[in-house]
GROMACS .gro file of C-alpha atoms in nm:
model
   87
    1MET     CA    1  -0.355  -1.184   0.174
    2CYS     CA    2   0.015  -1.208   0.106
    3HIS     CA    3   0.218  -1.508   0.205
    4ARG     CA    4   0.546  -1.474   0.387
    5ARG     CA    5   0.831  -1.416   0.140
    6ALA     CA    6   1.067  -1.123   0.097
    7VAL     CA    7   1.013  -0.880  -0.188
    8ASP     CA    8   1.310  -0.703  -0.346
    9SER     CA    9   1.190  -0.381  -0.502
   10ALA     CA   10   1.048  -0.219  -0.192
   11LYS     CA   11   1.258  -0.404   0.066
   12LEU     CA   12   0.936  -0.498   0.240
   13SER     CA   13   0.827  -0.844   0.337
   14ARG     CA   14   0.501  -0.980   0.207
   15GLU     CA   15   0.392  -0.979   0.570
   16ASP     CA   16   0.461  -0.603   0.594
   17ILE     CA   17   0.251  -0.544   0.284
   18ALA     CA   18  -0.027  -0.770   0.411
   19HIS     CA   19  -0.039  -0.578   0.740
   20LEU     CA   20  -0.045  -0.247   0.556
   21LEU     CA   21  -0.330  -0.359   0.331
   22ARG     CA   22  -0.522  -0.490   0.632
   23ASP     CA   23  -0.475  -0.160   0.815
   24LEU     CA   24  -0.580   0.040   0.508
   25CYS     CA   25  -0.898  -0.167   0.494
   26ILE     CA   26  -0.979  -0.139   0.863
   27ASP     CA   27  -0.882   0.224   0.913
   28LEU     CA   28  -0.968   0.389   0.581
   29GLY     CA   29  -1.201   0.148   0.402
   30PHE     CA   30  -0.954   0.055   0.126
   31CYS     CA   31  -1.047  -0.314   0.118
   32LEU     CA   32  -0.884  -0.437  -0.200
   33PRO     CA   33  -0.999  -0.752  -0.379
   34PRO     CA   34  -0.774  -1.055  -0.326
   35GLN     CA   35  -0.628  -1.038  -0.678
   36GLU     CA   36  -0.527  -0.673  -0.625
   37GLN     CA   37  -0.372  -0.759  -0.290
   38ALA     CA   38  -0.175  -1.040  -0.453
   39ALA     CA   39  -0.056  -0.808  -0.729
   40LEU     CA   40   0.075  -0.556  -0.475
   41CYS     CA   41   0.245  -0.833  -0.279
   42ASP     CA   42   0.401  -0.990  -0.588
   43SER     CA   43   0.523  -0.666  -0.741
   44PRO     CA   44   0.507  -0.382  -0.491
   45PRO     CA   45   0.577  -0.029  -0.608
   46ALA     CA   46   0.919   0.076  -0.481
   47ASP     CA   47   0.831   0.405  -0.310
   48VAL     CA   48   0.561   0.566  -0.099
   49ASP     CA   49   0.396   0.773  -0.371
   50ALA     CA   50   0.389   0.490  -0.624
   51PHE     CA   51   0.247   0.247  -0.367
   52THR     CA   52  -0.017   0.499  -0.259
   53LYS     CA   53  -0.126   0.559  -0.618
   54ALA     CA   54  -0.136   0.183  -0.680
   55VAL     CA   55  -0.371   0.142  -0.383
   56PHE     CA   56  -0.604   0.408  -0.526
   57ARG     CA   57  -0.597   0.246  -0.871
   58ALA     CA   58  -0.667  -0.095  -0.718
   59GLU     CA   59  -0.965   0.057  -0.541
   60GLY     CA   60  -1.085   0.206  -0.870
   61LEU     CA   61  -1.027   0.565  -0.764
   62ASP     CA   62  -0.837   0.856  -0.911
   63PRO     CA   63  -0.633   1.011  -0.628
   64SER     CA   64  -0.647   1.362  -0.780
   65PRO     CA   65  -0.987   1.471  -0.643
   66HIS     CA   66  -0.925   1.304  -0.306
   67ALA     CA   67  -0.639   1.507  -0.159
   68THR     CA   68  -0.730   1.454   0.206
   69LEU     CA   69  -0.785   1.082   0.164
   70TYR     CA   70  -0.467   1.053  -0.043
   71ALA     CA   71  -0.273   1.218   0.240
   72GLN     CA   72  -0.421   0.972   0.492
   73VAL     CA   73  -0.335   0.669   0.278
   74ARG     CA   74   0.012   0.806   0.203
   75LYS     CA   75   0.080   0.859   0.573
   76MET     CA   76  -0.002   0.495   0.647
   77VAL     CA   77   0.206   0.374   0.352
   78ALA     CA   78   0.499   0.593   0.461
   79LYS     CA   79   0.507   0.420   0.800
   80THR     CA   80   0.573   0.094   0.617
   81PHE     CA   81   0.850   0.251   0.405
   82PRO     CA   82   1.058   0.405   0.686
   83ASN     CA   83   1.370   0.459   0.471
   84ASP     CA   84   1.195   0.600   0.165
   85PRO     CA   85   1.353   0.932   0.059
   86THR     CA   86   1.014   1.073  -0.047
   87THR     CA   87   0.872   1.064   0.307
   0.00000   0.00000   0.00000
């Protein structure tokens, strides 16, 4: 998981991202490999949609045919990005 350190682009802490990734794994089965988790922690996408798509790519999925699942993941991501204008 991510180690504690602030990240600039998304204004999220590594801890916030680690909690989000843990919750995505537990609640929706998106259990990303450690190297994918580290990549998201080191360089997180700056908005809800970009982060959601990055999670799908890291899981090896195309979000297009998974509209319902995409909406569920996006909802969880949006809770972590409370000031994102796309939410």
